[in-house]
Coordinates of C-alpha atoms in Angstrom, one line a residue:
Chain Z
M1 CA 0.2 -0.1 0.2
F2 CA 2.6 2.2 0.9
S3 CA 4.6 1.4 -2.1
L4 CA 1.7 2.4 -4.4
L5 CA 1.6 5.9 -2.9
R6 CA 5.2 6.1 -3.2
S7 CA 5.0 5.3 -6.4
M8 CA 2.2 7.4 -7.4
W9 CA 4.1 10.4 -5.6
L10 CA 7.3 9.7 -7.8
V11 CA 5.4 9.8 -10.8
F12 CA 3.7 13.1 -9.6
L13 CA 7.0 14.6 -9.3
H14 CA 8.2 13.9 -12.6
M15 CA 5.6 16.8 -14.1
F16 CA 8.4 19.2 -12.7
H17 CA 11.2 17.1 -14.8
K18 CA 12.7 18.3 -17.8
R19 CA 10.6 17.5 -21.0
E20 CA 12.4 14.5 -23.1
T21 CA 10.5 15.5 -26.0
Y22 CA 11.8 16.8 -29.6
Q23 CA 9.5 19.3 -31.1
Y24 CA 10.0 17.3 -34.1
P25 CA 9.5 19.6 -37.4
E26 CA 11.1 22.6 -35.7
E27 CA 13.7 20.7 -33.7
K28 CA 15.6 18.0 -35.4
A29 CA 16.9 15.2 -33.5
P30 CA 20.5 14.4 -33.8
L31 CA 21.0 11.6 -36.0
P32 CA 24.5 9.5 -35.7
A33 CA 26.5 9.3 -38.5
R34 CA 25.8 5.3 -38.8
W35 CA 21.8 6.0 -38.5
R36 CA 20.4 3.6 -41.3
G37 CA 18.4 5.9 -43.5
R38 CA 17.5 7.1 -46.8
I39 CA 19.8 5.2 -49.3
A40 CA 22.2 6.8 -51.8
L41 CA 24.6 6.2 -54.1
T42 CA 27.8 8.3 -53.9
R43 CA 30.5 9.1 -56.1
D44 CA 34.3 8.6 -55.9
P45 CA 36.6 11.5 -55.5
D46 CA 37.1 12.2 -59.0
G47 CA 33.2 12.5 -59.2
G48 CA 32.7 9.4 -61.2
E49 CA 30.1 6.8 -60.1
R50 CA 31.5 4.3 -57.5
C51 CA 28.8 1.5 -58.4
V52 CA 30.2 -0.8 -60.7
G53 CA 26.9 -2.7 -61.4
C54 CA 28.0 -6.0 -59.5
Y55 CA 24.2 -7.0 -58.2
L56 CA 25.6 -7.6 -54.6
C57 CA 23.1 -5.3 -53.1
A58 CA 20.3 -6.6 -55.2
A59 CA 21.4 -10.0 -54.0
A60 CA 21.8 -9.3 -50.2
C61 CA 18.7 -7.4 -50.0
P62 CA 16.1 -9.5 -48.3
V63 CA 12.8 -8.0 -49.5
D64 CA 14.1 -7.5 -53.1
C65 CA 13.6 -3.9 -53.3
I66 CA 16.7 -3.1 -55.4
A67 CA 16.6 -3.6 -58.9
L68 CA 19.5 -2.7 -61.6
Q69 CA 21.0 -3.3 -64.8
A70 CA 24.8 -3.2 -65.4
A71 CA 26.3 -1.5 -68.4
E72 CA 30.0 -0.3 -69.6
A73 CA 31.5 2.5 -70.7
P74 CA 34.0 2.9 -73.6
D75 CA 36.7 3.8 -71.0
G76 CA 35.9 0.1 -69.4
R77 CA 34.1 1.6 -66.2
R78 CA 31.4 -0.5 -65.5
Y79 CA 28.0 1.5 -64.3
P80 CA 24.4 0.8 -63.5
G81 CA 22.3 1.3 -66.7
F82 CA 19.4 2.1 -64.1
F83 CA 19.1 1.7 -60.5
R84 CA 15.9 1.2 -58.5
I85 CA 15.0 1.2 -55.1
N86 CA 11.4 0.6 -54.0
F87 CA 11.3 2.3 -50.7
S88 CA 7.9 1.3 -50.1
R89 CA 9.6 -2.2 -49.7
C90 CA 12.8 -1.3 -47.9
I91 CA 13.2 -2.0 -44.7
F92 CA 16.5 -0.2 -44.0
C93 CA 18.4 -3.2 -43.0
G94 CA 21.7 -2.0 -44.4
F95 CA 22.5 -5.4 -45.9
C96 CA 23.3 -3.5 -49.3
E97 CA 25.5 -1.6 -47.6
E98 CA 27.8 -4.3 -46.3
A99 CA 27.4 -6.3 -49.4
C100 CA 28.8 -3.3 -51.5
P101 CA 32.6 -3.8 -52.7
T102 CA 32.9 0.0 -53.7
Y103 CA 31.3 1.7 -51.1
A104 CA 28.9 3.2 -53.6
I105 CA 25.4 2.2 -51.9
Q106 CA 25.1 4.0 -48.5
L107 CA 22.4 4.6 -46.0
L108 CA 22.5 8.0 -44.8
P109 CA 20.9 9.6 -42.0
D110 CA 17.7 10.8 -43.3
F111 CA 14.5 9.5 -42.8
E112 CA 12.1 12.4 -43.9
M113 CA 11.2 10.7 -47.3
A114 CA 7.4 10.5 -46.7
E115 CA 5.1 10.7 -49.4
Y116 CA 1.0 11.0 -50.2
D117 CA 1.5 8.5 -53.3
R118 CA 3.0 5.1 -53.0
Q119 CA 4.2 5.1 -56.7
N120 CA 6.6 8.0 -55.6
L121 CA 8.3 6.2 -53.1
V122 CA 10.3 4.3 -56.2
Y123 CA 13.8 6.2 -56.4
E124 CA 15.0 5.7 -59.7
K125 CA 19.1 6.3 -60.3
E126 CA 18.8 10.1 -60.8
D127 CA 17.5 10.2 -57.4
L128 CA 19.4 8.1 -55.6
L129 CA 23.2 9.5 -57.2
I130 CA 24.2 12.2 -55.0
N131 CA 27.1 14.4 -55.6
S132 CA 28.8 13.2 -52.5
Q133 CA 31.3 10.5 -51.4
G134 CA 29.0 9.8 -48.4
K135 CA 30.7 8.4 -45.5
Y136 CA 34.0 7.3 -46.9
P137 CA 35.7 10.1 -48.6
G138 CA 38.9 10.0 -50.6
Y139 CA 38.3 6.2 -51.6
N140 CA 38.3 5.6 -55.3
Y141 CA 37.7 2.0 -56.7
Y142 CA 39.0 2.2 -59.8
R143 CA 42.5 3.5 -58.2
V144 CA 43.0 0.8 -55.9
A145 CA 41.3 -2.1 -58.2
G146 CA 43.9 -4.0 -60.6
M147 CA 41.5 -3.7 -63.1
A148 CA 42.5 -1.8 -66.8
I149 CA 40.3 0.9 -67.6
S150 CA 41.5 3.7 -70.4
G151 CA 43.8 5.9 -68.3
K152 CA 45.1 3.2 -66.1
E153 CA 46.6 0.1 -67.1
K154 CA 47.2 -3.1 -64.9
G155 CA 49.5 -2.3 -62.1
E156 CA 49.3 1.2 -61.8
A157 CA 46.7 1.5 -59.3
Q158 CA 48.1 2.4 -55.8
R159 CA 49.8 -0.1 -53.7
E160 CA 50.0 -2.2 -56.9
E161 CA 53.0 -4.0 -58.5
P162 CA 53.2 -4.4 -62.3
P163 CA 51.9 -7.8 -63.4
V164 CA 54.7 -10.3 -63.7
D165 CA 55.0 -11.6 -67.4
V166 CA 54.6 -14.9 -66.5
R167 CA 56.4 -16.4 -69.8
S168 CA 59.8 -14.9 -68.5
L169 CA 59.5 -17.1 -65.5
L170 CA 59.8 -20.0 -67.8
P171 CA 62.8 -22.0 -67.3
Chain T
M1 CA -42.1 21.6 -14.2
E2 CA -40.6 25.0 -13.1
A3 CA -38.5 26.6 -15.8
H4 CA -35.2 26.8 -13.4
Y5 CA -35.2 22.9 -13.2
W6 CA -34.8 22.5 -17.2
W7 CA -31.9 25.3 -16.8
I8 CA -30.4 22.7 -14.2
V9 CA -31.0 19.9 -16.3
G10 CA -29.9 21.5 -19.7
G11 CA -26.7 23.1 -17.6
V12 CA -25.7 19.6 -16.2
L13 CA -25.9 17.7 -19.3
F14 CA -23.9 20.6 -20.9
V15 CA -21.1 20.8 -18.1
L16 CA -20.7 16.9 -17.9
L17 CA -20.6 16.0 -21.8
N18 CA -17.9 19.2 -21.9
T19 CA -16.0 17.7 -19.1
A20 CA -16.2 14.4 -20.3
A21 CA -14.7 15.7 -24.2
G22 CA -12.2 18.1 -22.1
L23 CA -11.0 14.9 -19.8
I24 CA -9.6 13.3 -23.1
W25 CA -7.4 16.3 -23.6
L26 CA -6.8 16.5 -19.9
E27 CA -5.6 13.2 -19.7
R28 CA -3.5 13.0 -22.4
R29 CA -1.5 16.3 -21.7
M30 CA -1.5 15.1 -17.6
L31 CA -0.1 11.5 -19.0
A32 CA 2.5 13.4 -21.0
L33 CA 3.4 15.7 -18.1
W34 CA 4.0 12.4 -15.9
Q35 CA 6.2 10.8 -18.5
D36 CA 8.0 13.8 -19.4
R37 CA 6.7 14.4 -22.5
Y38 CA 4.4 17.5 -23.8
G39 CA 1.5 15.5 -25.2
P40 CA -0.9 17.1 -27.6
N41 CA 0.4 20.9 -28.2
R42 CA 0.0 21.5 -31.7
A43 CA -4.0 22.2 -32.3
G44 CA -5.0 25.2 -30.7
P45 CA -3.5 26.7 -27.3
F46 CA -1.8 23.6 -25.4
G47 CA -3.3 21.5 -28.4
I48 CA -6.9 22.1 -26.8
L49 CA -8.5 21.4 -29.8
I50 CA -7.3 18.2 -30.3
V51 CA -10.5 17.1 -28.8
L52 CA -12.0 18.8 -31.6
A53 CA -10.0 17.0 -34.2
D54 CA -10.7 13.7 -32.5
T55 CA -14.3 13.8 -32.5
L56 CA -14.2 15.1 -36.2
K57 CA -11.9 12.0 -37.1
L58 CA -14.2 9.7 -35.0
F59 CA -17.1 11.1 -37.3
F60 CA -15.6 10.6 -40.4
K61 CA -14.0 7.2 -39.5
E62 CA -15.7 3.8 -41.4
D63 CA -18.4 3.2 -38.7
W64 CA -18.3 -0.5 -39.3
I65 CA -20.7 -3.0 -38.3
P66 CA -19.1 -6.7 -38.7
P67 CA -21.6 -8.8 -40.6
F68 CA -21.5 -11.6 -37.9
A69 CA -22.7 -9.1 -35.2
D70 CA -26.0 -8.7 -33.4
K71 CA -27.0 -5.4 -35.3
V72 CA -29.4 -4.1 -33.1
V73 CA -27.6 -4.9 -29.4
F74 CA -24.5 -3.9 -31.0
V75 CA -25.8 -0.3 -31.8
F76 CA -27.5 -0.2 -28.4
A77 CA -24.9 -1.2 -26.2
P78 CA -22.5 1.9 -26.2
A79 CA -25.7 4.2 -25.9
V80 CA -26.3 2.0 -22.4
V81 CA -23.0 3.2 -20.7
V82 CA -23.6 6.9 -21.5
A83 CA -27.3 6.8 -20.7
S84 CA -26.7 5.0 -17.4
V85 CA -23.8 7.1 -16.2
L86 CA -25.6 10.2 -17.2
M87 CA -28.8 9.2 -15.1
A88 CA -26.5 8.4 -12.3
F89 CA -25.7 12.2 -12.2
A90 CA -29.2 12.8 -11.6
V91 CA -29.0 12.6 -7.9
V92 CA -25.6 14.2 -7.6
P93 CA -25.8 17.7 -5.5
F94 CA -23.6 19.7 -7.6
G95 CA -24.5 23.0 -4.8
P96 CA -27.0 23.8 -2.5
G97 CA -30.5 23.3 -4.2
I98 CA -28.4 22.6 -7.6
V99 CA -29.4 18.8 -8.2
V100 CA -31.7 17.3 -10.7
A101 CA -33.7 15.1 -9.1
D102 CA -33.6 15.2 -5.0
M103 CA -34.6 11.8 -4.3
N104 CA -34.5 10.2 -0.8
I105 CA -33.2 7.2 -2.2
G106 CA -30.3 8.9 -3.8
I107 CA -27.4 6.4 -3.0
L108 CA -29.5 3.4 -4.1
F109 CA -30.3 5.4 -7.7
F110 CA -26.7 5.9 -7.6
L111 CA -25.9 2.1 -7.2
A112 CA -28.7 0.9 -9.3
M113 CA -27.5 3.1 -12.4
T114 CA -23.8 2.2 -12.0
S115 CA -25.0 -1.2 -12.3
L116 CA -26.6 -0.7 -15.5
G117 CA -23.1 0.0 -16.8
V118 CA -22.4 -3.8 -16.6
Y119 CA -24.9 -4.1 -19.3
S120 CA -23.4 -2.3 -21.8
I121 CA -20.3 -4.0 -21.4
V122 CA -21.9 -7.7 -21.5
L123 CA -24.1 -6.6 -24.5
G124 CA -21.5 -4.9 -26.6
G125 CA -19.2 -8.0 -25.7
W126 CA -21.7 -10.5 -26.8
A127 CA -23.3 -8.4 -30.0
S128 CA -19.9 -8.7 -31.3
N129 CA -20.1 -12.3 -31.8
N130 CA -16.1 -12.2 -31.3
K131 CA -14.3 -14.3 -28.8
Y132 CA -11.9 -11.5 -27.7
A133 CA -14.8 -9.3 -27.0
L134 CA -16.9 -11.9 -25.5
L135 CA -14.0 -13.0 -23.1
G136 CA -13.6 -8.9 -22.0
A137 CA -17.2 -8.6 -21.7
M138 CA -17.2 -11.5 -19.0
R139 CA -13.9 -10.5 -17.4
G140 CA -15.5 -6.9 -17.3
A141 CA -18.8 -8.1 -16.1
S142 CA -17.5 -10.0 -13.3
Q143 CA -15.1 -7.5 -12.2
M144 CA -17.8 -4.8 -12.0
I145 CA -20.3 -7.1 -10.4
S146 CA -17.9 -7.9 -7.5
Y147 CA -16.6 -4.6 -7.2
E148 CA -20.4 -3.1 -7.1
V149 CA -20.9 -5.6 -4.1
F150 CA -18.8 -4.0 -1.6
M151 CA -19.2 -0.4 -2.9
G152 CA -22.6 -0.5 -2.1
L153 CA -21.7 -2.1 1.6
T154 CA -19.0 0.5 2.4
L155 CA -21.7 3.2 1.2
M156 CA -23.8 2.1 3.9
G157 CA -21.2 3.4 6.7
T158 CA -22.0 6.8 5.3
V159 CA -25.7 6.4 5.6
I160 CA -25.6 5.0 8.9
L161 CA -23.5 8.2 10.1
S162 CA -25.8 10.7 8.1
G163 CA -29.1 8.8 9.0
T164 CA -30.3 9.1 5.3
F165 CA -29.9 8.1 1.7
N166 CA -30.4 11.5 0.3
L167 CA -27.1 12.5 -1.3
G168 CA -28.0 16.5 -0.3
E169 CA -28.6 15.6 3.2
I170 CA -25.6 13.4 3.4
V171 CA -23.6 16.8 2.3
E172 CA -25.6 18.7 5.2
A173 CA -24.6 15.9 7.5
Q174 CA -20.9 16.9 6.9
K175 CA -21.0 20.3 8.5
G176 CA -19.4 19.4 11.3
M177 CA -16.8 16.9 10.4
W178 CA -16.1 15.5 6.6
Y179 CA -16.9 12.0 7.0
I180 CA -13.2 11.2 5.3
F181 CA -12.3 11.2 9.3
P182 CA -14.5 8.7 10.8
Q183 CA -15.2 6.7 7.4
L184 CA -11.1 6.6 6.0
L185 CA -11.3 2.8 5.5
G186 CA -14.8 3.3 4.0
F187 CA -13.4 6.2 1.7
V188 CA -10.2 3.8 0.6
I189 CA -12.6 1.0 -0.2
F190 CA -15.1 3.1 -2.1
F191 CA -12.4 4.5 -4.0
I192 CA -10.6 1.3 -5.2
A193 CA -14.0 0.3 -5.9
G194 CA -15.0 3.2 -7.5
I195 CA -11.5 2.4 -9.9
A196 CA -12.8 -1.1 -10.7
E197 CA -16.4 0.2 -11.4
T198 CA -15.3 2.9 -14.1
H199 CA -12.9 0.0 -15.4
R200 CA -10.0 2.4 -15.4
L201 CA -6.4 1.5 -14.9
P202 CA -5.0 -0.1 -12.7
F203 CA -8.2 -2.3 -13.0
D204 CA -8.8 -2.0 -16.8
I205 CA -9.0 -5.9 -17.0
P206 CA -11.6 -5.9 -19.3
E207 CA -9.4 -4.1 -22.1
A208 CA -6.3 -5.8 -21.6
E209 CA -5.0 -5.1 -25.0
S210 CA -1.9 -7.3 -24.8
E211 CA -4.4 -10.5 -24.2
L212 CA -7.5 -9.3 -25.6
V213 CA -6.9 -7.1 -28.4
A214 CA -9.2 -4.4 -27.1
G215 CA -11.6 -6.4 -24.8
F216 CA -15.4 -5.7 -25.4
H217 CA -14.8 -2.8 -27.5
S218 CA -12.6 -5.2 -30.5
E219 CA -15.3 -4.3 -33.1
Y220 CA -16.2 -1.2 -32.4
S221 CA -15.3 1.6 -34.6
G222 CA -16.3 5.2 -35.3
M223 CA -18.8 7.4 -32.8
K224 CA -19.9 4.1 -31.5
F225 CA -16.4 3.5 -29.9
G226 CA -16.3 7.2 -29.0
M227 CA -19.7 6.6 -26.7
F228 CA -17.5 3.9 -24.8
F229 CA -14.7 6.7 -24.6
I230 CA -17.2 9.4 -23.4
G231 CA -19.2 6.9 -21.0
E232 CA -15.5 6.4 -19.5
Y233 CA -14.6 9.6 -18.7
L234 CA -18.2 10.5 -17.6
G235 CA -17.9 7.4 -15.0
I236 CA -14.6 9.0 -13.7
T237 CA -16.5 12.4 -13.2
L238 CA -19.2 10.3 -11.6
I239 CA -17.1 8.5 -9.0
S240 CA -14.8 11.5 -8.5
S241 CA -18.1 13.7 -7.8
M242 CA -19.8 10.8 -5.9
I243 CA -16.2 10.8 -3.4
V244 CA -16.4 14.4 -3.0
T245 CA -20.1 13.9 -1.9
L246 CA -19.9 11.2 0.3
Y247 CA -16.6 11.9 1.9
F248 CA -15.6 15.5 1.4
G249 CA -18.3 17.2 2.1
G250 CA -19.7 17.8 -1.5
W251 CA -20.0 21.3 -1.8
L252 CA -19.2 22.5 1.5
G253 CA -16.3 25.2 1.6
P254 CA -15.3 28.4 3.0
A255 CA -17.7 30.9 2.1
F256 CA -15.7 33.1 -0.1
L257 CA -16.6 30.8 -2.9
P258 CA -20.0 29.7 -4.2
G259 CA -20.8 26.0 -3.2
V260 CA -20.9 24.7 -6.8
I261 CA -17.2 26.2 -7.4
W262 CA -16.1 24.4 -4.5
F263 CA -17.7 21.0 -5.6
V264 CA -16.2 21.5 -9.3
I265 CA -12.7 22.0 -7.3
K266 CA -12.9 18.8 -5.2
T267 CA -14.3 16.7 -8.0
F268 CA -11.2 17.9 -10.2
V269 CA -8.8 16.8 -7.9
F270 CA -9.8 13.6 -7.4
I271 CA -10.1 13.3 -11.5
M272 CA -6.6 14.3 -11.4
V273 CA -5.6 11.4 -8.8
F274 CA -7.7 9.3 -11.5
I275 CA -5.5 10.2 -13.9
L276 CA -2.4 9.8 -11.8
L277 CA -3.1 6.2 -11.0
R278 CA -3.1 5.4 -14.6
A279 CA 0.3 6.9 -14.9
S280 CA 1.9 5.1 -12.0
M281 CA 0.0 1.5 -11.3
P282 CA 0.7 -1.4 -13.2
R283 CA -2.4 -3.5 -13.9
P284 CA -2.9 -6.9 -11.9
R285 CA -3.4 -10.1 -13.0
Y286 CA -7.3 -11.0 -13.3
D287 CA -7.3 -13.6 -10.6
Q288 CA -5.4 -11.1 -8.5
L289 CA -7.9 -8.4 -9.2
M290 CA -10.7 -11.0 -8.1
E291 CA -8.7 -12.3 -5.2
Y292 CA -8.1 -8.5 -4.0
G293 CA -11.9 -7.9 -4.1
W294 CA -13.4 -10.8 -2.7
K295 CA -10.8 -11.9 -0.3
V296 CA -9.5 -8.4 1.3
L297 CA -11.6 -5.7 0.3
F298 CA -15.1 -7.3 0.8
P299 CA -14.3 -8.5 4.2
L300 CA -13.0 -5.1 5.0
S301 CA -16.2 -3.4 3.8
L302 CA -18.3 -5.7 6.2
L303 CA -15.6 -4.6 9.0
N304 CA -16.6 -0.9 8.1
L305 CA -20.0 -1.4 8.0
L306 CA -20.4 -3.2 11.5
G307 CA -17.8 -1.3 13.2
T308 CA -19.2 1.8 12.2
A309 CA -22.7 0.5 13.3
A310 CA -21.3 -0.5 16.6
I311 CA -19.6 2.9 17.2
K312 CA -22.8 4.7 16.3
L313 CA -24.8 2.6 18.6
I314 CA -22.9 3.5 21.6
I315 CA -22.5 6.9 21.0
D316 CA -26.0 7.1 20.6
K317 CA -26.6 5.3 23.8

């Protein structure tokens, strides 16, 4: 009985405590950098697309909301011909970000993407591709990968040794 | 009928229904305060227009009657709770001379009308033709009937002290001393029974959303649900005003304020206590609730009745 009255008194005292509410539209909640929000395609430091259309994100997606088609530029760079994320299905699990070998697809701390029409939640490539390097600045996939593209032959990437001519090793 | 009589009836109806609507806002706001939140604060000053918005929303919601329900009873049930509670207010003396029906059997009428509230729950749960609703209704009915038994018994303490069933005369009889002092045990029992009677937290067993969806009103939508809602808030107001009338001297108070104002202030305090209870108490299990009622409160109320009667006899001798 006493404990009931005591808990009522303690709850009553909460009237004079500080409010915990964020007055949302005016006052935004501080989101940590790793907050899994809106998905975006980032660019490398040269401004090129990071995505190489490897389909790993689409394969990792548990709800199959990612659709893309790989294409290849004349300089040998691969890029997605179209890239589509259906955010009405997306569960923001972040598996696509973990699966991505090029840091291209990233979840950003932004959740304000409500729409009145369900169709508007389907984001095309031009909606997804942002002019930023996202969470991994300075990372340029084609500068560390061993793949030859125009302007960079094999062995010219960072921390890469020139390829060995296997025929010269013959006895 | 005299003209001023209709003024009282209309005034009581107007004030009560607006109080019930206002309590929706007050409860949300106070619960928020006690949980370190703001609560509704957008619609109008301090969010007071949230009630208007809620009502509009309820009117525009789909008012669905399940095809498997008993339609007549289904529609009828929510009206019973509002009507019975409003009827019970007829005997409450709001101020000197301000009472709808100055009956000599006031307390009996009050008990009869609160008992009718059970019909609303049982009929609503039964007419929904839904197992969850029926279980909720059964639980609600058994709880309300059990707690009604000693609610009536504990009221007899004040009846013995004042020697009348008339609520106005009971208030007059408290001129020397409020009955909270000689009837402290009776007050506590009546208060607990009152919470159970209005099935408010912590005794909102018929709802128990974690086990029974929403209990007896699972199938209700739109304004029919709103009636249950309003009925609950009217019930809080009724129990609060009865506590004030029976144990806290009703409209008695220092003369610098009129009696009605004293009555409203005291009632308001108890409404706040009801809301505070909701904010701080955990819900007991169903069997705990029944055990508490029958094994603790029922004997206590009998003891209270016998003790009051004995002391009254001794003093009168």
